Short mmCIF file of C-alpha atoms in Angstrom, two decimals:
data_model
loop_
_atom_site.label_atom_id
_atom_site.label_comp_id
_atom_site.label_asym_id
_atom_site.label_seq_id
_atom_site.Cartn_x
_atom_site.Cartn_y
_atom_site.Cartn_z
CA UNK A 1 194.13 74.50 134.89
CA UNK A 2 195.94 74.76 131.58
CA UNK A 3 195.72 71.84 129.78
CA UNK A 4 198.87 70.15 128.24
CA UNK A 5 199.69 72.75 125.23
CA UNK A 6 198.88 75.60 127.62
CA UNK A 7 201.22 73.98 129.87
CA UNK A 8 204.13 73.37 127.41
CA UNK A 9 203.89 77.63 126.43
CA UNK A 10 204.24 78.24 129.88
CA UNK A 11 207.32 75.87 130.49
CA UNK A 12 208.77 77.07 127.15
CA UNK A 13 208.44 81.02 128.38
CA UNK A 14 209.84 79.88 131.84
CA UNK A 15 212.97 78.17 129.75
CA UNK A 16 213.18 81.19 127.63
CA UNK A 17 214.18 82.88 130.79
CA UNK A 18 215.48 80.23 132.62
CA UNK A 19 216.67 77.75 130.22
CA UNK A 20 217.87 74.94 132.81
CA UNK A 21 214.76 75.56 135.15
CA UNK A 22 212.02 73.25 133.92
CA UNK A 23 213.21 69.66 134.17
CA UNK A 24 210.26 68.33 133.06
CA UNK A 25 206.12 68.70 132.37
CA UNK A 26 203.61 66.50 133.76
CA UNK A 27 199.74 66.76 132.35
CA UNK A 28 197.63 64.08 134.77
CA UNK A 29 194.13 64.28 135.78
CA UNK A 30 193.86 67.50 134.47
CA UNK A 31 196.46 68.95 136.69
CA UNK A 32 199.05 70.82 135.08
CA UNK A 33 202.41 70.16 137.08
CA UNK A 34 206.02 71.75 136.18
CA UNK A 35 209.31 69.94 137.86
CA UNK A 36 211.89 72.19 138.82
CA UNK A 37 215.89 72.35 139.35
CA UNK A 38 215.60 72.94 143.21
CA UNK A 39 218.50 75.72 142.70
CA UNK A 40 216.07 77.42 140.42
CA UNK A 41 212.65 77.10 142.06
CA UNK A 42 212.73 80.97 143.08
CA UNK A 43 213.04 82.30 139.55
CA UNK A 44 210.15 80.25 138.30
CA UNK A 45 207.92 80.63 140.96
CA UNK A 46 209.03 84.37 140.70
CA UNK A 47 208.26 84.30 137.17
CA UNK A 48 204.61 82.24 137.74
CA UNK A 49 203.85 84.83 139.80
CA UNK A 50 204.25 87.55 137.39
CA UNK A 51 201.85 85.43 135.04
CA UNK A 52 199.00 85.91 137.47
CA UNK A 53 199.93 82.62 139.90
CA UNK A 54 200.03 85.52 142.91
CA UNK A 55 197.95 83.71 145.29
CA UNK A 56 200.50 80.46 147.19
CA UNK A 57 197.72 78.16 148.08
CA UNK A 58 199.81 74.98 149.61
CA UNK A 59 203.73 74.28 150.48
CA UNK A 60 204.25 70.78 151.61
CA UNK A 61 207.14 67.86 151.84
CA UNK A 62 206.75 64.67 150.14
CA UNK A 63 209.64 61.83 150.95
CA UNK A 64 209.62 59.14 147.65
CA UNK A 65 211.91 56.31 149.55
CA UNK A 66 213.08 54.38 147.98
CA UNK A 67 212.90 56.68 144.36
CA UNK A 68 216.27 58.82 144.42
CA UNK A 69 215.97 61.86 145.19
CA UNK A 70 213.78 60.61 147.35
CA UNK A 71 212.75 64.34 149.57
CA UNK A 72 210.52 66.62 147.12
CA UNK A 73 208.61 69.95 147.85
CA UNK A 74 205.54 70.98 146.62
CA UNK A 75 203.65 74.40 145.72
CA UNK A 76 200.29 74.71 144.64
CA UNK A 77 199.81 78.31 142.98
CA UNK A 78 196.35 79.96 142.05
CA UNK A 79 195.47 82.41 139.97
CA UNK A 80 192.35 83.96 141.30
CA UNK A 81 191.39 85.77 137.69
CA UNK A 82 191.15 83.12 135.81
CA UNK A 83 190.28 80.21 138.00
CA UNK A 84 193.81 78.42 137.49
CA UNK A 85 195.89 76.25 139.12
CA UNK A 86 199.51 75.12 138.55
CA UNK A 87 201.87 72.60 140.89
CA UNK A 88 205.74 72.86 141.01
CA UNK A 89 207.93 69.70 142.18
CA UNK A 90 211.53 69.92 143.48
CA UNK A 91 213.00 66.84 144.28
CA UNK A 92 216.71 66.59 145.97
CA UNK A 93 218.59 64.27 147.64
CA UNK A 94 219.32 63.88 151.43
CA UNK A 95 222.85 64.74 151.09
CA UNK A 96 221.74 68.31 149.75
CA UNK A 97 218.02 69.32 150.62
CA UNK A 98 217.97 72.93 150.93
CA UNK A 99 216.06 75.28 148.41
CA UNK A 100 215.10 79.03 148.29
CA UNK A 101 212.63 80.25 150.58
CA UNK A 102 209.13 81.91 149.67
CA UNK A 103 208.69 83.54 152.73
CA UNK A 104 209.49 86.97 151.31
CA UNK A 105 207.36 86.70 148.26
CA UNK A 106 204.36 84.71 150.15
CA UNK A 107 204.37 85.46 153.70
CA UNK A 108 201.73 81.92 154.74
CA UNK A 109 204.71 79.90 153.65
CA UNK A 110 206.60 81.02 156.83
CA UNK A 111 204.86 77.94 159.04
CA UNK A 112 205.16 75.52 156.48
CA UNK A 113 208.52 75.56 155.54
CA UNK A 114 209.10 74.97 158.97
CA UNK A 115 206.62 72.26 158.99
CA UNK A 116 209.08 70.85 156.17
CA UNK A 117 212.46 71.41 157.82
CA UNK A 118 210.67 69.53 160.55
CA UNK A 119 209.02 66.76 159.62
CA UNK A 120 211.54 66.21 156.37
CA UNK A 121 214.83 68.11 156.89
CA UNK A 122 214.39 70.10 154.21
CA UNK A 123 216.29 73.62 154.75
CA UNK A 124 214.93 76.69 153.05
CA UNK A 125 217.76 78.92 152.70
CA UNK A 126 217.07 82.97 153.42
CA UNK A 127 213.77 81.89 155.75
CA UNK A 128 213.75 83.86 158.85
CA UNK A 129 213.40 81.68 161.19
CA UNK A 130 214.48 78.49 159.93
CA UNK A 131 213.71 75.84 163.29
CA UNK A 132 211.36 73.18 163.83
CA UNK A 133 207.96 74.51 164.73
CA UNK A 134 206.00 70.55 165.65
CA UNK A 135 208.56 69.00 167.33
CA UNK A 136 210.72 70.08 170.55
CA UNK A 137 214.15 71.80 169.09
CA UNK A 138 216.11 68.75 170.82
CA UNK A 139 214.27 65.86 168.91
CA UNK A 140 216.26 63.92 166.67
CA UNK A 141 215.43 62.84 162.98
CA UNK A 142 212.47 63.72 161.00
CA UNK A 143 209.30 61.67 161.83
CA UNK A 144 207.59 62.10 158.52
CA UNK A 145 210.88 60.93 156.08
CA UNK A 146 209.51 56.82 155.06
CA UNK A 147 212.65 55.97 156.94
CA UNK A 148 212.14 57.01 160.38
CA UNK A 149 211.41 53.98 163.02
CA UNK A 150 207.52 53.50 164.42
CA UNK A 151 206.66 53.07 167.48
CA UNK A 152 209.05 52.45 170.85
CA UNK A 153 207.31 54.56 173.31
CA UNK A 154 204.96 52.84 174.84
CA UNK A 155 201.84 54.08 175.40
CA UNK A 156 199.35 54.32 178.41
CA UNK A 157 196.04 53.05 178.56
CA UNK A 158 194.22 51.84 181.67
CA UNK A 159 194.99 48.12 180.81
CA UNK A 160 198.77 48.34 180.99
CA UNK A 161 198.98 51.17 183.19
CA UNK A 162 200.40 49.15 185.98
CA UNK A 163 202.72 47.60 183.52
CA UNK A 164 204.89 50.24 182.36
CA UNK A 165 207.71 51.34 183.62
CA UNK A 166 208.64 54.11 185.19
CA UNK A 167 204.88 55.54 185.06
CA UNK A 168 202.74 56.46 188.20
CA UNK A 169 200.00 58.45 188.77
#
């Protein structure tokens, strides 16, 4: 993992090229992690790439309620020469959570950006086939978001199974 001057030369190359891009550099527990304008997120992982981070080894949603912008995604990128690992944050708000897809440069992040757009409601614009892939297409909401209600479907076990209604066997 580069450690926090490696980190700053490649967020300074990435501005060079990008100069709004890179919001921001985080160094924790050894893990170096670059935050990202969400409208931007292509180019730099485009550009990562081309610095040997070929190899997309996670994709995944992240809701921060209350923190505004509370919806984020994160990428975990490897590169397999060197042993090297480098995260990338994009956080938006509800009102406008789309970013670019991946799928064309890393074909595994097909599933979970519709994992995302499922569970989170974030919409990867360009992605093939951009429709839930967990839940049926008629469910309502998105059950991983902080926000979304627990519980109210009951559930059956042998104790209550004569108390619910509606149910039979």
């Amino acid at each position: 993992m580069p450690d926090a001057t490696g980190l700053e030369l490649i967020a300074q190359d990435l501005r060079e090229q990008h100069p709004d891009a890179i919001l921001d550099t985080l160094h924790f527990r050894e893990q170096a992690t670059l935050l990202v304008d969400p409208a931007q997120v292509r180019e730099v992982l485009i550009g990562l790439r081309a610095k040997g981070y070929r190899f997309l080894a996670s994709l995944h949603g992240v809701d921060y309620y209350p923190e505004e912008p509370r919806l984020s995604v994160h990428y975990q990128l490897l590169d397999m020469d060197t042993v090297d690992r480098i995260a990338v944050k994009v956080r938006m708000g509800l009102d406008d959570a789309h970013v670019a897809s991946v799928v064309d440069l890393w074909p595994g992040a097909n599933h979970p950006e519709r994992e995302v757009y499922d569970m989170f409601g974030v919409v990867f614009d360009g992605h093939p086939d951009m429709r839930r892939i967990l839940m049926p297409e008629d469910y309502e909401g998105h059950p991983q978001r902080r926000d979304f209600p627990v519980g109210g479907e009951p559930i059956i076990f042998t104790y209550n199974e004569d108390k619910i209604p509606g149910w039979t066997q």
